[in-house]
CSV table of C-alpha atoms and ligand atoms in Angstrom, one decimal:
chain,number,residue,atom,x,y,z
A,1,MET,CA,0.1,0.1,-0.2
A,2,ILE,CA,1.1,3.7,-0.5
A,3,ALA,CA,0.3,6.5,1.6
A,4,VAL,CA,0.2,10.0,0.6
A,5,ILE,CA,0.3,12.2,3.7
A,6,SER,CA,-0.6,16.1,3.3
A,7,ALA,CA,2.1,17.4,5.4
A,8,GLY,CA,2.2,21.2,4.1
A,9,GLY,CA,0.2,22.7,7.1
A,10,LYS,CA,1.5,25.7,9.3
A,11,GLY,CA,-0.2,25.0,12.6
A,12,THR,CA,-0.5,28.7,13.4
A,13,ARG,CA,-3.1,28.0,16.1
A,14,LEU,CA,-0.6,25.7,17.7
A,15,SER,CA,2.5,28.1,17.4
A,16,ALA,CA,2.6,29.0,21.0
A,17,ILE,CA,3.6,25.5,21.6
A,18,ALA,CA,5.3,24.8,18.6
A,19,PRO,CA,6.9,27.6,17.2
A,20,ASN,CA,8.2,27.7,13.3
A,21,ILE,CA,7.6,24.0,12.9
A,22,PRO,CA,4.9,22.6,10.2
A,23,LYS,CA,2.1,21.2,12.3
A,24,PRO,CA,2.8,17.8,11.2
A,25,MET,CA,6.2,18.0,13.1
A,26,VAL,CA,4.4,19.1,16.3
A,27,PRO,CA,5.5,16.7,18.9
A,28,ILE,CA,2.7,14.6,21.0
A,29,ALA,CA,4.6,12.9,23.9
A,30,GLY,CA,8.0,13.9,22.7
A,31,THR,CA,7.4,12.8,19.1
A,32,PRO,CA,5.7,14.1,16.0
A,33,ILE,CA,2.5,13.5,14.6
A,34,LEU,CA,3.7,12.5,11.5
A,35,VAL,CA,5.9,9.8,13.0
A,36,HIS,CA,2.9,8.4,14.9
A,37,GLN,CA,1.0,8.3,11.4
A,38,VAL,CA,4.3,6.8,9.9
A,39,GLU,CA,4.7,3.8,12.4
A,40,SER,CA,0.6,3.1,12.4
A,41,LEU,CA,0.6,2.7,8.5
A,42,LYS,CA,4.0,0.7,8.3
A,43,ARG,CA,1.7,-1.8,10.9
A,44,SER,CA,-0.9,-2.1,8.4
A,45,GLY,CA,1.8,-2.9,5.6
A,46,VAL,CA,2.4,0.8,4.0
A,47,LYS,CA,5.7,0.6,3.0
A,48,GLU,CA,6.0,3.4,0.7
A,49,PHE,CA,5.5,7.1,1.7
A,50,VAL,CA,5.0,10.5,-0.1
A,51,PHE,CA,4.4,13.7,1.7
A,52,LEU,CA,3.1,16.4,0.2
A,53,VAL,CA,5.5,19.4,1.8
A,54,GLY,CA,5.1,23.2,1.7
A,55,HIS,CA,6.1,26.1,3.6
A,56,LEU,CA,9.3,24.7,6.3
A,57,GLY,CA,8.8,21.2,4.7
A,58,HIS,CA,13.2,21.0,4.9
A,59,VAL,CA,12.3,20.3,8.7
A,60,ILE,CA,10.5,17.7,7.4
A,61,ARG,CA,12.8,16.2,5.2
A,62,GLU,CA,15.7,17.1,7.4
A,63,TYR,CA,14.1,14.5,10.1
A,64,PHE,CA,12.7,11.8,8.2
A,65,GLY,CA,15.2,11.8,5.0
A,66,ASP,CA,14.4,9.2,2.5
A,67,GLY,CA,12.8,7.0,5.3
A,68,SER,CA,15.3,3.7,5.4
A,69,SER,CA,15.9,4.7,9.1
A,70,PHE,CA,12.2,4.5,9.9
A,71,GLY,CA,12.3,1.1,7.4
A,72,VAL,CA,10.2,2.5,5.0
A,73,SER,CA,10.5,4.4,1.4
A,74,ILE,CA,9.6,8.4,1.3
A,75,ARG,CA,9.5,10.6,-1.6
A,76,TYR,CA,8.5,14.4,-1.4
A,77,ILE,CA,6.9,16.8,-3.3
A,78,GLN,CA,7.8,20.3,-2.6
A,79,GLU,CA,4.6,22.6,-3.5
A,80,ASP,CA,6.6,26.3,-4.0
A,81,GLN,CA,2.7,27.7,-4.5
A,82,PRO,CA,0.4,26.9,-2.3
A,83,LEU,CA,-2.1,24.4,-4.2
A,84,GLY,CA,-4.8,24.1,-1.6
A,85,SER,CA,-5.6,20.3,-0.1
A,86,GLY,CA,-5.4,18.7,-2.9
A,87,GLY,CA,-3.9,20.7,-5.7
A,88,SER,CA,-0.3,18.6,-5.7
A,89,LEU,CA,-1.5,15.2,-6.1
A,90,TYR,CA,-1.3,16.8,-9.6
A,91,PHE,CA,2.3,15.3,-9.2
A,92,LEU,CA,1.0,11.7,-8.9
A,93,ARG,CA,-0.3,11.7,-11.8
A,94,GLU,CA,1.9,9.4,-13.7
A,95,GLY,CA,3.6,7.8,-10.4
A,96,ILE,CA,0.3,6.0,-8.8
A,97,LYS,CA,-1.5,3.7,-10.7
A,98,GLU,CA,-3.2,2.0,-7.5
A,99,ASP,CA,-5.8,2.5,-4.9
A,100,PHE,CA,-3.8,4.6,-2.3
A,101,LEU,CA,-4.3,6.4,0.8
A,102,PHE,CA,-4.3,10.0,1.2
A,103,VAL,CA,-4.0,11.5,4.9
A,104,PHE,CA,-4.1,14.8,6.4
A,105,GLY,CA,-0.7,15.6,8.0
A,106,ASP,CA,-2.2,16.8,11.6
A,107,LEU,CA,-4.2,13.9,12.7
A,108,MET,CA,-3.5,11.5,15.7
A,109,PHE,CA,-4.7,8.0,14.9
A,110,ASP,CA,-4.3,4.1,15.3
A,111,VAL,CA,-6.3,2.2,12.4
A,112,ASP,CA,-6.0,-1.2,10.7
A,113,PHE,CA,-5.6,0.2,7.0
A,114,ILE,CA,-6.2,-3.3,5.8
A,115,ARG,CA,-10.0,-3.4,6.7
A,116,MET,CA,-10.5,-0.1,5.4
A,117,MET,CA,-8.5,-1.1,2.3
A,118,GLN,CA,-10.9,-3.9,2.3
A,119,PHE,CA,-13.9,-2.3,2.6
A,120,HIS,CA,-12.6,0.0,-0.2
A,121,LYS,CA,-11.9,-2.6,-2.8
A,122,GLU,CA,-15.4,-4.3,-2.0
A,123,HIS,CA,-17.2,-1.1,-3.0
A,124,GLY,CA,-15.0,-0.2,-6.1
A,125,ALA,CA,-15.5,3.0,-5.0
A,126,ALA,CA,-13.9,6.7,-6.2
A,127,ILE,CA,-13.3,7.6,-2.8
A,128,THR,CA,-13.5,6.1,0.4
A,129,LEU,CA,-13.7,8.1,3.7
A,130,PHE,CA,-13.2,7.3,7.1
A,131,ALA,CA,-16.2,7.7,9.4
A,132,HIS,CA,-16.6,8.0,12.6
A,133,PRO,CA,-19.1,9.6,15.7
A,134,ASN,CA,-17.8,12.3,17.4
A,135,SER,CA,-18.8,14.3,20.7
A,136,HIS,CA,-20.0,17.5,18.8
A,137,PRO,CA,-21.8,16.7,15.9
A,138,PHE,CA,-23.6,19.5,16.4
A,139,ASP,CA,-20.9,21.8,15.3
A,140,SER,CA,-19.2,19.2,12.8
A,141,ASP,CA,-19.4,19.1,8.9
A,142,LEU,CA,-21.9,15.3,8.9
A,143,ILE,CA,-21.8,12.8,6.5
A,144,LEU,CA,-25.3,11.9,5.4
A,145,GLN,CA,-25.4,8.1,3.7
A,146,ARG,CA,-27.6,5.3,3.0
A,147,ASN,CA,-26.1,1.9,3.2
A,148,GLY,CA,-22.1,3.2,3.4
A,149,GLN,CA,-22.8,5.5,0.0
A,150,VAL,CA,-22.6,9.0,0.9
A,151,HIS,CA,-25.5,11.3,-0.7
A,152,GLY,CA,-24.3,14.6,0.9
A,153,ILE,CA,-22.4,16.5,3.4
A,154,ASP,CA,-24.3,19.1,5.8
A,155,SER,CA,-22.0,21.7,7.1
A,156,LYS,CA,-21.8,22.8,10.5
A,157,ASN,CA,-22.6,26.7,9.2
A,158,ASN,CA,-26.2,25.2,8.0
A,159,VAL,CA,-28.9,25.3,10.4
A,160,ARG,CA,-30.4,21.7,10.9
A,161,ASP,CA,-34.2,21.5,11.6
A,162,TYR,CA,-33.9,17.3,10.9
A,163,PHE,CA,-32.6,14.7,13.0
A,164,TYR,CA,-29.0,13.6,11.9
A,165,GLU,CA,-27.0,10.5,12.1
A,166,ASN,CA,-23.9,11.5,14.4
A,167,LEU,CA,-21.0,10.4,11.2
A,168,VAL,CA,-18.2,12.8,10.8
A,169,ASN,CA,-15.4,13.0,8.2
A,170,ALA,CA,-11.9,12.0,9.9
A,171,GLY,CA,-9.7,13.3,7.3
A,172,ILE,CA,-8.3,9.6,5.9
A,173,TYR,CA,-9.3,8.6,2.2
A,174,VAL,CA,-8.2,5.8,-0.1
A,175,LEU,CA,-8.5,7.2,-3.4
A,176,SER,CA,-8.7,5.3,-6.5
A,177,PRO,CA,-6.3,6.2,-9.7
A,178,ARG,CA,-9.4,6.7,-12.0
A,179,LEU,CA,-9.6,10.1,-9.9
A,180,PHE,CA,-6.8,11.6,-12.1
A,181,LYS,CA,-8.8,11.1,-15.3
A,182,ASP,CA,-11.2,14.3,-14.4
A,183,TYR,CA,-8.9,15.8,-11.5
A,184,PHE,CA,-5.7,17.5,-11.0
A,185,LEU,CA,-5.0,17.8,-14.6
A,186,GLU,CA,-2.9,20.7,-13.8
A,187,PRO,CA,-0.6,22.2,-10.8
A,188,ALA,CA,-3.6,24.4,-9.9
A,189,LYS,CA,-4.9,25.1,-6.5
A,190,THR,CA,-7.7,22.8,-5.7
A,191,ASP,CA,-10.0,22.2,-2.4
A,192,PHE,CA,-10.1,18.6,-2.2
A,193,GLU,CA,-13.5,18.6,-0.3
A,194,LYS,CA,-15.2,21.0,-3.0
A,195,ASP,CA,-13.2,20.1,-5.9
A,196,VAL,CA,-13.2,16.5,-5.7
A,197,LEU,CA,-15.1,14.9,-2.7
A,198,ALA,CA,-18.3,17.1,-3.4
A,199,LYS,CA,-18.1,16.2,-7.3
A,200,GLU,CA,-17.9,12.7,-6.6
A,201,ILE,CA,-20.5,12.6,-3.7
A,202,GLU,CA,-22.9,14.0,-6.6
A,203,ARG,CA,-21.9,10.6,-9.0
A,204,GLY,CA,-22.7,8.2,-6.6
A,205,ASP,CA,-19.1,7.4,-6.3
A,206,VAL,CA,-18.0,7.8,-2.5
A,207,TYR,CA,-18.3,5.8,0.5
A,208,ALA,CA,-18.0,5.5,3.7
A,209,TYR,CA,-16.0,3.3,5.8
A,210,HIS,CA,-17.6,3.7,9.3
A,211,SER,CA,-15.0,2.9,12.3
A,212,THR,CA,-14.9,2.8,16.3
A,213,GLU,CA,-10.8,3.5,15.5
A,214,TYR,CA,-9.3,6.8,17.3
A,215,VAL,CA,-9.0,9.6,14.8
A,216,LYS,CA,-8.1,13.2,15.8
A,217,ASP,CA,-6.9,16.2,15.0
A,218,ALA,CA,-4.5,17.8,17.7
A,219,GLY,CA,-5.0,21.1,15.8
A,220,THR,CA,-5.8,23.6,18.7
A,221,PRO,CA,-4.2,23.6,22.0
A,222,ASP,CA,-7.5,21.8,23.6
A,223,ARG,CA,-7.5,18.7,21.4
A,224,TYR,CA,-3.6,19.0,21.8
A,225,GLU,CA,-3.7,18.1,25.2
A,226,SER,CA,-6.2,15.8,25.1
A,227,VAL,CA,-4.8,13.6,22.0
A,228,GLY,CA,-1.8,13.6,24.5
A,229,ARG,CA,-3.6,12.1,27.1
A,230,ASP,CA,-5.3,9.7,25.2
A,231,LEU,CA,-1.4,8.8,23.9
A,232,LEU,CA,-0.2,8.1,26.9
A,233,SER,CA,-3.2,6.4,28.4
A,234,GLY,CA,-3.5,3.7,25.6
A,235,VAL,CA,-6.7,4.6,24.4
A,236,ILE,CA,-5.5,5.3,20.8
A,237,ALA,CA,-3.7,2.1,20.2
A,238,GLY,CA,-5.8,-0.1,22.1
A,239,ARG,CA,-8.9,1.4,19.3
A,240,SER,CA,-6.9,0.0,16.4
A,241,LEU,CA,-9.0,-3.1,15.1
A,242,ALA,CA,-6.3,-4.9,14.5
A,243,LYS,CA,-6.3,-5.6,18.3
A,244,LYS,CA,-9.0,-7.0,20.2
A,245,GLN,CA,-11.9,-4.4,21.1
A,246,LYS,CA,-13.7,-4.3,24.6
A,247,ALA,CA,-17.3,-2.9,24.8
A,248,VAL,CA,-20.4,-2.5,26.7
A,249,PHE,CA,-22.9,-3.7,25.1
A,250,LEU,CA,-26.5,-1.8,26.0
A,251,ASP,CA,-29.7,-2.3,25.8
A,252,ARG,CA,-32.0,0.4,24.2
A,253,ASP,CA,-35.6,0.8,25.8
A,254,GLY,CA,-35.6,1.2,29.4
A,255,THR,CA,-31.6,1.5,29.5
A,256,ILE,CA,-30.9,4.8,27.2
A,257,ASN,CA,-34.6,5.7,26.3
A,258,THR,CA,-37.2,5.9,28.6
A,259,TYR,CA,-39.4,2.5,28.6
A,260,LYS,CA,-42.2,3.0,27.2
A,261,GLY,CA,-44.0,-0.5,25.8
A,262,PHE,CA,-42.2,-1.3,22.2
A,263,LEU,CA,-41.8,2.2,20.5
A,264,THR,CA,-43.6,3.0,17.1
A,265,ASP,CA,-44.1,7.0,17.3
A,266,ILE,CA,-40.8,8.9,17.3
A,267,ASP,CA,-42.4,11.7,19.6
A,268,GLN,CA,-42.0,9.3,22.3
A,269,LEU,CA,-38.4,8.6,22.4
A,270,GLU,CA,-36.7,10.5,25.0
A,271,LEU,CA,-33.8,10.0,27.0
A,272,ILE,CA,-33.6,8.8,30.3
A,273,PRO,CA,-32.3,12.2,32.6
A,274,ARG,CA,-28.4,11.8,32.6
A,275,VAL,CA,-28.1,8.8,30.7
A,276,ALA,CA,-26.0,11.1,28.0
A,277,LYS,CA,-23.4,11.3,30.6
A,278,GLY,CA,-22.9,7.3,31.4
A,279,LEU,CA,-22.5,6.7,27.5
A,280,LYS,CA,-19.9,10.0,27.8
A,281,ASP,CA,-18.2,7.8,30.8
A,282,ILE,CA,-18.2,5.1,28.1
A,283,ASN,CA,-17.0,6.7,25.2
A,284,GLU,CA,-13.8,8.2,27.0
A,285,SER,CA,-12.9,4.9,28.5
A,286,GLY,CA,-11.8,2.8,25.7
A,287,TYR,CA,-14.7,0.5,25.8
A,288,LEU,CA,-17.1,0.7,22.9
A,289,ALA,CA,-20.5,1.6,23.3
A,290,ILE,CA,-22.7,-1.0,21.2
A,291,ILE,CA,-26.5,-1.2,21.2
A,292,VAL,CA,-28.5,-4.5,20.8
A,293,SER,CA,-32.1,-4.3,20.8
A,294,ASN,CA,-35.2,-6.5,19.9
A,295,GLN,CA,-37.8,-4.6,17.2
A,296,PRO,CA,-40.3,-7.1,16.7
A,297,VAL,CA,-42.3,-4.2,15.8
A,298,ILE,CA,-40.7,-4.5,12.5
A,299,ALA,CA,-41.8,-7.8,11.6
A,300,ARG,CA,-45.3,-6.9,12.9
A,301,GLY,CA,-45.6,-4.2,10.8
A,302,GLU,CA,-45.8,-1.7,13.1
A,303,LEU,CA,-43.1,0.1,11.9
A,304,THR,CA,-40.9,0.4,8.7
A,305,VAL,CA,-37.1,0.5,8.6
A,306,PRO,CA,-37.1,3.6,7.6
A,307,GLU,CA,-39.3,4.7,10.0
A,308,LEU,CA,-36.9,2.6,13.1
A,309,ASP,CA,-33.8,4.6,11.3
A,310,GLU,CA,-35.3,8.2,11.9
A,311,ILE,CA,-35.9,6.9,15.7
A,312,HIS,CA,-32.2,6.3,15.8
A,313,ARG,CA,-31.3,9.4,14.2
A,314,LYS,CA,-33.0,11.1,16.5
A,315,LEU,CA,-31.6,9.6,19.5
A,316,GLN,CA,-28.2,10.4,17.8
A,317,THR,CA,-29.1,14.1,17.5
A,318,LEU,CA,-30.5,14.1,21.2
A,319,LEU,CA,-27.2,12.4,22.5
A,320,GLY,CA,-25.1,14.4,20.4
A,321,LYS,CA,-26.4,17.3,22.1
A,322,GLU,CA,-25.1,16.4,25.3
A,323,GLY,CA,-22.0,14.9,23.9
A,324,ALA,CA,-22.4,11.6,23.8
A,325,TYR,CA,-22.6,8.9,21.4
A,326,TYR,CA,-22.9,5.1,20.4
A,327,ASP,CA,-20.4,3.2,18.3
A,328,ASP,CA,-23.2,1.2,16.6
A,329,LEU,CA,-26.3,-0.2,16.8
A,330,PHE,CA,-27.7,-3.6,15.6
A,331,TYR,CA,-31.2,-4.7,16.2
A,332,CYS,CA,-33.3,-7.7,15.5
A,333,PRO,CA,-36.4,-7.2,13.4
A,334,HIS,CA,-37.9,-10.6,13.6
A,335,HIS,CA,-40.3,-12.4,15.6
A,336,PRO,CA,-41.4,-16.1,16.2
A,337,ASP,CA,-45.4,-16.0,16.0
A,338,LYS,CA,-47.1,-15.9,13.0
A,339,GLY,CA,-50.3,-15.4,11.7
A,340,PHE,CA,-51.4,-11.7,12.6
A,341,GLU,CA,-52.7,-8.6,10.3
A,342,GLY,CA,-50.1,-6.6,8.7
A,343,GLU,CA,-47.2,-9.4,9.5
A,344,VAL,CA,-44.1,-9.0,7.8
A,345,ARG,CA,-44.2,-12.8,6.6
A,346,GLU,CA,-40.3,-13.0,5.8
A,347,LEU,CA,-39.6,-12.1,9.2
A,348,LYS,CA,-41.6,-13.9,11.2
A,349,ILE,CA,-38.7,-16.4,12.1
A,350,ASP,CA,-37.4,-18.2,15.0
A,351,CYS,CA,-34.1,-16.2,14.5
A,352,ALA,CA,-30.5,-16.3,16.4
A,353,CYS,CA,-30.4,-12.3,16.9
A,354,ARG,CA,-33.6,-12.1,18.7
A,355,LYS,CA,-32.6,-11.7,22.6
A,356,PRO,CA,-31.5,-13.6,24.8
A,357,GLY,CA,-29.8,-15.3,21.5
A,358,ILE,CA,-26.9,-13.9,20.9
A,359,GLY,CA,-26.9,-13.3,17.2
A,360,LEU,CA,-26.5,-9.5,17.7
A,361,ILE,CA,-23.5,-9.6,19.5
A,362,LEU,CA,-21.6,-11.9,17.9
A,363,GLU,CA,-22.0,-10.2,14.7
A,364,ALA,CA,-20.5,-6.9,16.4
A,365,ALA,CA,-17.7,-8.8,17.7
A,366,GLU,CA,-17.0,-9.7,14.0
A,367,LYS,CA,-17.3,-6.3,12.8
A,368,TYR,CA,-15.5,-4.8,15.5
A,369,ASN,CA,-12.7,-8.0,16.5
A,370,ILE,CA,-14.4,-7.4,20.5
A,371,ASP,CA,-13.0,-9.6,22.9
A,372,LEU,CA,-16.2,-10.7,25.0
A,373,CYS,CA,-14.8,-12.1,27.7
A,374,GLN,CA,-13.7,-8.7,28.4
A,375,SER,CA,-16.9,-7.1,27.3
A,376,ILE,CA,-20.0,-5.9,29.6
A,377,MET,CA,-24.1,-6.3,29.1
A,378,VAL,CA,-26.3,-3.7,30.2
A,379,GLY,CA,-29.5,-3.6,30.3
A,380,ASP,CA,-33.1,-3.5,32.3
A,381,GLY,CA,-35.1,-6.6,32.1
A,382,THR,CA,-33.5,-9.8,32.7
A,383,MET,CA,-34.0,-10.7,29.1
A,384,ASP,CA,-31.0,-8.6,28.9
A,385,ILE,CA,-29.2,-10.3,31.9
A,386,GLN,CA,-30.0,-13.9,30.1
A,387,THR,CA,-28.3,-12.3,27.0
A,388,GLY,CA,-25.3,-11.3,28.8
A,389,VAL,CA,-24.8,-14.5,30.5
A,390,ASN,CA,-25.5,-16.5,27.1
A,391,ALA,CA,-22.4,-15.1,25.8
A,392,GLY,CA,-20.3,-15.3,28.3
A,393,MET,CA,-20.1,-11.6,29.8
A,394,LYS,CA,-20.3,-10.1,32.5
A,395,THR,CA,-24.0,-8.3,33.4
A,396,VAL,CA,-25.4,-4.7,34.9
A,397,LEU,CA,-28.7,-4.6,35.3
A,398,VAL,CA,-29.9,-0.9,35.7
A,399,LYS,CA,-32.5,0.3,37.9
A,400,THR,CA,-34.2,2.2,35.5
A,401,GLY,CA,-37.3,0.9,32.9
A,402,LEU,CA,-38.0,-2.5,33.7
A,403,LYS,CA,-36.0,-2.5,37.1
A,404,GLY,CA,-35.0,-6.2,36.3
A,405,GLU,CA,-39.1,-6.8,37.4
A,406,ASP,CA,-39.9,-8.6,34.7
A,407,GLY,CA,-39.6,-12.3,35.7
A,408,LYS,CA,-39.2,-13.8,32.6
A,409,TYR,CA,-35.6,-14.9,33.2
A,410,ASP,CA,-33.8,-16.1,36.3
A,411,ALA,CA,-30.1,-15.0,35.6
A,412,GLN,CA,-28.7,-12.6,38.3
A,413,PRO,CA,-26.2,-9.5,37.3
A,414,ASP,CA,-22.8,-9.4,38.1
A,415,PHE,CA,-23.1,-5.4,39.1
A,416,VAL,CA,-27.0,-3.2,40.0
A,417,ILE,CA,-26.7,0.2,39.6
A,418,ASP,CA,-29.3,2.9,39.7
A,419,SER,CA,-29.1,4.3,36.1
A,420,LEU,CA,-26.6,4.2,33.2
A,421,ALA,CA,-25.3,7.1,34.3
A,422,ASP,CA,-23.5,5.2,37.6
A,423,ILE,CA,-22.0,3.1,34.6
A,424,GLN,CA,-18.7,4.4,35.8
A,425,GLU,CA,-18.6,2.7,39.2
A,426,VAL,CA,-18.8,-0.6,37.1
A,427,LEU,CA,-16.1,0.3,34.6
A,428,SER,CA,-13.6,1.7,37.6
A,429,LYS,CA,-14.1,-2.1,39.2
A,430,LEU,CA,-13.4,-4.0,36.0
B,501,LIG,ZN1,-33.5,-11.8,14.7
């Protein structure tokens, strides 16, 4: 694999911390961001690098040379005139004939790029972008997508009077060399997002690779501090999907949102007070937050999949306003009992994913390389506790919603807390 790193940024906003060095050379825990990037990319098998450098580019050249001391090969493209975020890709027109990674040099990450490249190849897109939820979707540009295909980017400057998915473009791409047919035809100023990405989105040729891995820019003093802490605590490396992950599996109704029986009316969705704080604690802990939910209302024909998707966008919007998110959500649309009016016949089956079955958990474990022995299941019903036991996880009962008083299963929880808001009590004991 080849990685092209846009390393021309000046780092103006960090000039107090690191004067007169390009942004990618700003040290995090004593080592330049660019070194952290090269090391992560190398772990995914990237040996060939192109650094796009500008003003102060000599600092980078002197540090890395030809890359041999890092066990890789590096060549440089020197931008004498600023060409925007994409203009210097012109100089790669002749040199690159395969799909390649395009990465912005101010990002701290540890990503399994083999997985991302595999996703890209499966979809055959012109551009695959790395997408993830963040803790401030309300002031971020958001990706609008359906089944991975991106159909728009909603600028943070727009007024948002709709429920949105918490999905943000991280600044890491896989690009197909076929882009050179239509773009980068001359060495001219090019804004990658506006002049290339937006046009390819219109053509339907952009896919979003949804990952839980750590990617954050270190471009402001605040973020610089938090990224440094995350590096030292091991959160950045720990989140790489090349490594086994640990997760908090969460029930939805009665655990996150107020229990109202089977929810079919979006207006009835409201967060249980303070649960966003609990999710935030999970988000900052190194555990993934994954919702697993039975939705037999789909099989019974009481709710359509687009309506359920909209309910989940509302859930993400409400959580996002409080700085919290979940990493993914899996649901079972099935129901075993046939013979009702309006039902969806093909979903009326005895499936393996309906809790207390563990099909949803196994699906998540496969997708995100999760070690169930290090994971926990949290819910308000005895069925959730039984699900956790069936999957070999530690279990946590929350005294919201059903409060564990439904009497359906005998499984006993390992921990009992008043509310998901108090999950930190459990996480600190694991
Ligand atoms: Zn199912």
